Tab-separated table of C-alpha atoms in Angstrom:
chain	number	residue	atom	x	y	z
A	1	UNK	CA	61.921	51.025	-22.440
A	2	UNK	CA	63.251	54.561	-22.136
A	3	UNK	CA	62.710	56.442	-19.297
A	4	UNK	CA	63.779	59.378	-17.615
A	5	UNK	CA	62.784	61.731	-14.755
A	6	UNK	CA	61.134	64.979	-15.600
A	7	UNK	CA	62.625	68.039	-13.797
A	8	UNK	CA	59.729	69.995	-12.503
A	9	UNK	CA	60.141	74.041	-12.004
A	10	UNK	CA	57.706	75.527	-9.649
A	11	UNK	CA	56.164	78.835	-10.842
A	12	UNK	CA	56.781	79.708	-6.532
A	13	UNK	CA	58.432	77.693	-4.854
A	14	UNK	CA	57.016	78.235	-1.509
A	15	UNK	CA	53.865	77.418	-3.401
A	16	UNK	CA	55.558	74.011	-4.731
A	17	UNK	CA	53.209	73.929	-8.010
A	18	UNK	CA	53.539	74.756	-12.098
A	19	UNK	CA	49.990	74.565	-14.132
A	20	UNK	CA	50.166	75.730	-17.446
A	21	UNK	CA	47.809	75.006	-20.597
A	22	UNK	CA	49.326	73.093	-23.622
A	23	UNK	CA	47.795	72.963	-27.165
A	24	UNK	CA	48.385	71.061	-29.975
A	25	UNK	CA	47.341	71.531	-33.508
A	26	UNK	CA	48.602	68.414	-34.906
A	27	UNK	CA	49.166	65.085	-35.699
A	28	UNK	CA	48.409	62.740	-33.262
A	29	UNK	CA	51.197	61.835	-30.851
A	30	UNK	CA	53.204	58.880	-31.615
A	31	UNK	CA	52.777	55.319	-29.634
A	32	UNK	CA	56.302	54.794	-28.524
A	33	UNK	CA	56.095	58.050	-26.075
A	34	UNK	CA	58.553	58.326	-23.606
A	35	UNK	CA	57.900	57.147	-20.037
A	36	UNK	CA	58.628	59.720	-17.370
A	37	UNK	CA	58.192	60.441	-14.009
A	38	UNK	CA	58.657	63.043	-11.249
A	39	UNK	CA	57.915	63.155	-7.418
A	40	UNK	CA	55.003	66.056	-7.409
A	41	UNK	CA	51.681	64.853	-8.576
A	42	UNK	CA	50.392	65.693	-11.813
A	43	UNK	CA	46.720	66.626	-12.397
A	44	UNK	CA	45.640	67.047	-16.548
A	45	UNK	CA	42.171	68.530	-17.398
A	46	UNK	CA	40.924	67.923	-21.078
A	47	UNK	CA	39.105	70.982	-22.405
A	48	UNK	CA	39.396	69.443	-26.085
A	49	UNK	CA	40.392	66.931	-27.972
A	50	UNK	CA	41.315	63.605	-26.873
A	51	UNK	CA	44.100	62.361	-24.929
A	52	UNK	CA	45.409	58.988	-23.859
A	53	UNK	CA	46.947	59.151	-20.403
A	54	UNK	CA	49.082	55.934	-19.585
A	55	UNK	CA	50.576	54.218	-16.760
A	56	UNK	CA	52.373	50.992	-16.857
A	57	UNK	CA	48.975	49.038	-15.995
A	58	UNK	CA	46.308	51.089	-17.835
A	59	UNK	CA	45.461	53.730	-20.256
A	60	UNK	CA	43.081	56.416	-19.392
A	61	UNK	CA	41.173	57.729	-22.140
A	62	UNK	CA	40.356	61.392	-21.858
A	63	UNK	CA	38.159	63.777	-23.708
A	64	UNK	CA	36.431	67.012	-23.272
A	65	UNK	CA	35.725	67.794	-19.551
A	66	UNK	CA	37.721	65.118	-18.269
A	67	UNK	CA	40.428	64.382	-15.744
A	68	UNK	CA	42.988	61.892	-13.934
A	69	UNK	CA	46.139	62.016	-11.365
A	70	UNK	CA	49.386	60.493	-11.512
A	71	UNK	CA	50.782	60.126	-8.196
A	72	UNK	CA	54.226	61.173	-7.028
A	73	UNK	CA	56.835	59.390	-9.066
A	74	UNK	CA	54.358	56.948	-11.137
A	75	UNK	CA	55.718	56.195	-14.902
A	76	UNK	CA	53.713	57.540	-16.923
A	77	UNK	CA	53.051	59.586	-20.716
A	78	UNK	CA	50.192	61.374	-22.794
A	79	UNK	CA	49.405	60.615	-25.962
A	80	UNK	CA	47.392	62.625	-28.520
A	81	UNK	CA	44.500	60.790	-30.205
A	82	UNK	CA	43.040	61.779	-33.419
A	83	UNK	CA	44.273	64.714	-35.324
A	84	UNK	CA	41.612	66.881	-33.635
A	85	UNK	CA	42.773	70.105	-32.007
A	86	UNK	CA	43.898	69.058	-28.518
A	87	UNK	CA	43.740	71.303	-25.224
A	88	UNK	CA	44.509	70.541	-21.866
A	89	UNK	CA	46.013	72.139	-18.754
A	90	UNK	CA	48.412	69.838	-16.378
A	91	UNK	CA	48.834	71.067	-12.879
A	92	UNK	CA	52.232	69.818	-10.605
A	93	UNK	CA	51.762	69.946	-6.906
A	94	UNK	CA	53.850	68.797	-3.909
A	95	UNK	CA	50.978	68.172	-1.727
A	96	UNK	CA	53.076	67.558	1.381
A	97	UNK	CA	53.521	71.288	1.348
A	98	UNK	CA	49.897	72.278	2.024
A	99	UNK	CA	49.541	69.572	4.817
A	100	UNK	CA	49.267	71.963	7.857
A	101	UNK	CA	48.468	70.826	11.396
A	102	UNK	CA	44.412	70.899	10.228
A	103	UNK	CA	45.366	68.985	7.683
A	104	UNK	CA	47.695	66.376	9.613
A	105	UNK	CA	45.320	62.919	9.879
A	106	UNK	CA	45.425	63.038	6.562
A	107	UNK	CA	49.462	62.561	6.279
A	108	UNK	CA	49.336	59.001	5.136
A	109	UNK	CA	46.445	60.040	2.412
A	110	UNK	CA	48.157	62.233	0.233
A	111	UNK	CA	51.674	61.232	0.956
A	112	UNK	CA	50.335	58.062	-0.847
A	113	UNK	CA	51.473	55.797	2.291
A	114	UNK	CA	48.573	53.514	1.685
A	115	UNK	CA	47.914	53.540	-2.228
A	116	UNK	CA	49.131	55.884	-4.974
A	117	UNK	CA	46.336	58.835	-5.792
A	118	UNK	CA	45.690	57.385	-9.302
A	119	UNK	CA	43.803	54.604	-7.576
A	120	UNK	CA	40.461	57.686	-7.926
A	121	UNK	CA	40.849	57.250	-11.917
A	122	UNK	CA	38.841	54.632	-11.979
A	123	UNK	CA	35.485	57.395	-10.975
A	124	UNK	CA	36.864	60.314	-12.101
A	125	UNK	CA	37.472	59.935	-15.403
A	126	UNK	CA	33.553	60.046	-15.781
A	127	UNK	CA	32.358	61.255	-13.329
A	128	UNK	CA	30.567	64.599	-14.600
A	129	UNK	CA	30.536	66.390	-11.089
A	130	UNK	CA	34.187	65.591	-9.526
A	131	UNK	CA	35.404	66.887	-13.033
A	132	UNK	CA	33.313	70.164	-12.931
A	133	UNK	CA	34.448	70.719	-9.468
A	134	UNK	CA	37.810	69.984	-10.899
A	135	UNK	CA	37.629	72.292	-14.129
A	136	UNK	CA	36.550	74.948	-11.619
A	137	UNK	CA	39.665	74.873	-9.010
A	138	UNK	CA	41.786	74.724	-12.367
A	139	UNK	CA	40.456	77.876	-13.772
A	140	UNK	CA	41.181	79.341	-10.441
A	141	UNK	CA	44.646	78.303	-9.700
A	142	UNK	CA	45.813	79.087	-13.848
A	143	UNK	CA	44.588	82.559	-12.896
A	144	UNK	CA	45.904	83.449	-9.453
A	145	UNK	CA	49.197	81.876	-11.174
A	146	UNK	CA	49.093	84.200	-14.543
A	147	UNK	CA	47.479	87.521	-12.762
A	148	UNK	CA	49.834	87.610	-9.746
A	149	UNK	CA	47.498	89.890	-7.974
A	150	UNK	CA	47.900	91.106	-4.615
A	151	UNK	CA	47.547	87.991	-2.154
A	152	UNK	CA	47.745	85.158	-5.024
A	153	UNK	CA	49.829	82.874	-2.855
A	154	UNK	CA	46.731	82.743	-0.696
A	155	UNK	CA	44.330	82.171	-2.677
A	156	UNK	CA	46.471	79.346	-4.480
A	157	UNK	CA	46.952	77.663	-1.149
A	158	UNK	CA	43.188	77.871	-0.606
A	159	UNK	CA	42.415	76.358	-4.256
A	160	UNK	CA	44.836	73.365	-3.744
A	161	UNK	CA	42.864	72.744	-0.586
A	162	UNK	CA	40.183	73.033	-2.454
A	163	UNK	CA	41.427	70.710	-4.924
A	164	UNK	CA	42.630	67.969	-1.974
A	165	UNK	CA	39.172	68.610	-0.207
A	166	UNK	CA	36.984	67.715	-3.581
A	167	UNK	CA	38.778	64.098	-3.848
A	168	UNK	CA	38.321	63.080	-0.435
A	169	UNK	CA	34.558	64.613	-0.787
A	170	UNK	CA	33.666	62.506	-3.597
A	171	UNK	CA	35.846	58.841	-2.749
A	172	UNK	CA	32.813	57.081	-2.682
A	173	UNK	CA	34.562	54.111	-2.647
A	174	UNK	CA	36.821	54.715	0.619
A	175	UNK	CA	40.265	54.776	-1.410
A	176	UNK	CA	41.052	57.963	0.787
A	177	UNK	CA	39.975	56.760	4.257
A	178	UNK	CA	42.263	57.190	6.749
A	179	UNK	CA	43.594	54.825	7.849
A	180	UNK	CA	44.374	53.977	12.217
A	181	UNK	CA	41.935	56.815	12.475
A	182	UNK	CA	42.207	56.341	16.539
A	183	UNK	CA	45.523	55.571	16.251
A	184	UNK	CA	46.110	58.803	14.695
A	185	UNK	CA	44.283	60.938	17.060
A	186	UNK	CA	46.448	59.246	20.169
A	187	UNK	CA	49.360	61.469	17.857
A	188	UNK	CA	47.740	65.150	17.931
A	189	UNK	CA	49.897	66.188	21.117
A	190	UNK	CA	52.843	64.849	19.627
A	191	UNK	CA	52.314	66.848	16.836
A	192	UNK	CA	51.555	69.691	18.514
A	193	UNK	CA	54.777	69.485	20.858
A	194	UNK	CA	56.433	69.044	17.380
A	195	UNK	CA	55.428	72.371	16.286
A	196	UNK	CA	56.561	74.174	19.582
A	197	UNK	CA	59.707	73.082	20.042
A	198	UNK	CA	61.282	72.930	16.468
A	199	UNK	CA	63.968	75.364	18.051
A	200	UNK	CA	65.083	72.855	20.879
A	201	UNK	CA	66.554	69.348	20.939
A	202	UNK	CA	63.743	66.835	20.683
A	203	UNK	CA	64.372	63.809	21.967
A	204	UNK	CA	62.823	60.438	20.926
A	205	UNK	CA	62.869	59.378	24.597
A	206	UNK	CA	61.322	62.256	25.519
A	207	UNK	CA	58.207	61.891	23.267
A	208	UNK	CA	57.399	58.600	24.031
A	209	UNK	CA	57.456	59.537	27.344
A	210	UNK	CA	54.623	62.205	26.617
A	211	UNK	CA	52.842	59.327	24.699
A	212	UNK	CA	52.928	57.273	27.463
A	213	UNK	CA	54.556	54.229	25.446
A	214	UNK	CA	58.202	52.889	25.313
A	215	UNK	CA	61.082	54.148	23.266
A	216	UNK	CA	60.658	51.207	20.841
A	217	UNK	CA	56.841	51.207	20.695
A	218	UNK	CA	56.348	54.398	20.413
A	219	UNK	CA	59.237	54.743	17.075
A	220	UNK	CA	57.509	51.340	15.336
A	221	UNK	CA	53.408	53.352	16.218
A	222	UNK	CA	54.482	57.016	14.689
A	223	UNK	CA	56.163	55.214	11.193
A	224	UNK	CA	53.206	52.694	11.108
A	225	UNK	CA	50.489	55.674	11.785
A	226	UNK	CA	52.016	58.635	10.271
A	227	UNK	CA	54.063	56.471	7.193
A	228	UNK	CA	57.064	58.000	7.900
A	229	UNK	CA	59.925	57.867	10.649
A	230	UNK	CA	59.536	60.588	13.914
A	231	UNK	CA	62.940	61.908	12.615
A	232	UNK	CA	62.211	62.290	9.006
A	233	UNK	CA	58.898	64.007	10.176
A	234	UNK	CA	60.512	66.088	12.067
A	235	UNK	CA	63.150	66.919	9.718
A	236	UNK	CA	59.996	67.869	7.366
A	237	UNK	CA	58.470	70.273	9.500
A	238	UNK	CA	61.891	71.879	10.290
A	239	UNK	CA	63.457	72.953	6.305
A	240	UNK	CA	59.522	73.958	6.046
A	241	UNK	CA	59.977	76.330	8.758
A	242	UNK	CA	63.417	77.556	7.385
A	243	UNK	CA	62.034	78.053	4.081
A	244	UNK	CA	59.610	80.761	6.254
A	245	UNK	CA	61.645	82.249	7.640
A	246	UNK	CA	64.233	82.642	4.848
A	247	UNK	CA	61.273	84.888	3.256
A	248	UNK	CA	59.535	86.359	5.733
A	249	UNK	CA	62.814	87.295	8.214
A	250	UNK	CA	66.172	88.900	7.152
A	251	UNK	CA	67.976	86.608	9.416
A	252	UNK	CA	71.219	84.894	8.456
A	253	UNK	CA	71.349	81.211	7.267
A	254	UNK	CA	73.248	80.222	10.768
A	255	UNK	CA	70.661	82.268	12.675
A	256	UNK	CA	67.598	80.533	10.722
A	257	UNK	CA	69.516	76.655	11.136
A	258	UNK	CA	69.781	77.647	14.720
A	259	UNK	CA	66.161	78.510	15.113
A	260	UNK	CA	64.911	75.347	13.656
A	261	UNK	CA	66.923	73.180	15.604
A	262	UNK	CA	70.163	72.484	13.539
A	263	UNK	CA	73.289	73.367	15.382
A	264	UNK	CA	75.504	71.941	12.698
A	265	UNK	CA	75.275	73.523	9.544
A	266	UNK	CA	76.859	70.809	7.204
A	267	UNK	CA	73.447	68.687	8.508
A	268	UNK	CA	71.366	71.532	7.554
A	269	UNK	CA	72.120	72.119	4.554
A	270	UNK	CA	72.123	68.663	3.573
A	271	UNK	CA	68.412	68.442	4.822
A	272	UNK	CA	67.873	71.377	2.620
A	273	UNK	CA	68.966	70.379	-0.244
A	274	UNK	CA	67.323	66.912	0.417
A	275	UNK	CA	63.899	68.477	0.435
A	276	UNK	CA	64.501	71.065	-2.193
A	277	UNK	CA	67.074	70.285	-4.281
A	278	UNK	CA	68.947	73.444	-3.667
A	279	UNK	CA	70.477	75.618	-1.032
A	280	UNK	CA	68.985	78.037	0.752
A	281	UNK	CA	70.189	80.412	-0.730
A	282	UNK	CA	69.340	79.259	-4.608
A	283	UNK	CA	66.164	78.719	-3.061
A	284	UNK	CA	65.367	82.622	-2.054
A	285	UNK	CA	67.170	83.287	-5.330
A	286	UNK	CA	64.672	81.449	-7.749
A	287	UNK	CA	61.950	82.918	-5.366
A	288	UNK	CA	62.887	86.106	-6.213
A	289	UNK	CA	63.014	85.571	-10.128
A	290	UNK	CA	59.282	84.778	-9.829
């Protein structure tokens, strides 16, 4: 089986998504598509036509009004049905970078800790009112992308919240409950000291101490609640607060590192590049080709 990974180019960067619409006036796709994959998660809306969305364990057949979600990194490929005219728009989205601290409990939901997102398919692909809601956010995000009026990054941000904020409305089912709810909650002043003190030299020992748990405990709770390690997540929140600050400040890359808490620069740019695949400065760069 052939298989390769799809290199996805954000529209914005800081905005972490691409949604464009794809149509197709001909023959029907072949069977033996080729199975990719890539870490955001894909959305597709069918506006017409048919299309055959697979992932190694099912097929999920689309038409008119319809949707599904791949999550990050699942194999998957579209396939064309019928030579009917076929329409669709397909939406990328690193969700991680719209989970603010509002939006923190739900870490473990759409960073697909638990379960991978496509687990919804199963209601959405006909359910009539997820999929208007759905076709509506779409519409909205396609044109704050195209129209680049003033404030667009906004009102993106606001529609992919939108978008996050209709699944979890309409799981029915509970495949997007949080989960350690309590557990979770014990972790707010964590995250808050978090955010405060990206700038200084957070120790682990330190932090359990304000949890009130031991070194040990407290490293095996955060990764078991939050999915990830403490370091990793704090790692996270730092390149996301460099990647501020390298557009909103004309600071120098040592004076940015600095701010966020990296005193060697060879680590920091590694992190960078880890979480965006570039340096810092390739990533104002592309920004500014947008």
């Amino acid at each position: 089986m052939e298989v390769f990974q799809e290199p996805i180019e954000y529209q914005n960067p800081i905005l972490c998504l691409k949604i464009w619409q794809l149509v197709n006036d001909g023959i029907e796709y072949p069977i033996d598509w080729i199975w990719h994959f890539h870490k955001p998660v894909e959305f597709i809306l069918v506006e017409q036509g048919r299309l055959d969305v697979h992932i190694p364990d099912r097929v999920y057949h689309l038409k008119a009004g319809e949707s599904c979600v791949i999550g990050s990194s699942q194999l998957h490929f579209g396939r064309k049905i019928s030579e009917e005219k076929l329409v669709y728009h397909v939406l990328h989205v690193d969700l991680q970078a719209y989970l603010d601290s509002a939006m923190q409990m739900y870490y473990r939901v759409f960073m697909e800790i638990d379960r991978s997102l496509d687990s919804l398919n199963d209601f959405m692909e006909h359910h009539a009112g997820i999929n208007r809601e759905i076709e509506c956010i779409f519409a909205d995000i396609y044109k704050e992308m195209n129209e680049r009026t003033k404030g667009y990054e906004i009102a993106t941000s606001i529609h992919v919240k939108r978008l996050m904020l209709t699944l979890l409305r309409h799981d029915r089912r509970g495949l997007l409950e949080r989960q350690d709810t309590s557990d979770a909650q014990l972790l707010l002043p964590i995250l808050t000291y978090v955010d405060m003190h990206l700038g200084d030299k957070i120790e682990l020992q330190n932090v359990s101490d304000l949890a009130h748990m031991s070194y040990s405990y407290f490293s095996k709770f955060f990764k078991k609640t939050m999915g990830v390690s403490f370091t990793e997540y704090v790692n996270q929140k730092r390149i996301q607060k460099a990647e501020r600050l390298l557009l909103t400040e004309n600071w120098s890359i040592t004076n940015i590192a600095e701010d966020v808490g990296y005193e060697n620069m060879a680590h920091f740019y590694k992190m960078f590049k880890r979480y965006n695949g570039c340096t810092p400065k390739e990533f104002v760069s592309k920004l500014r080709k947008v």
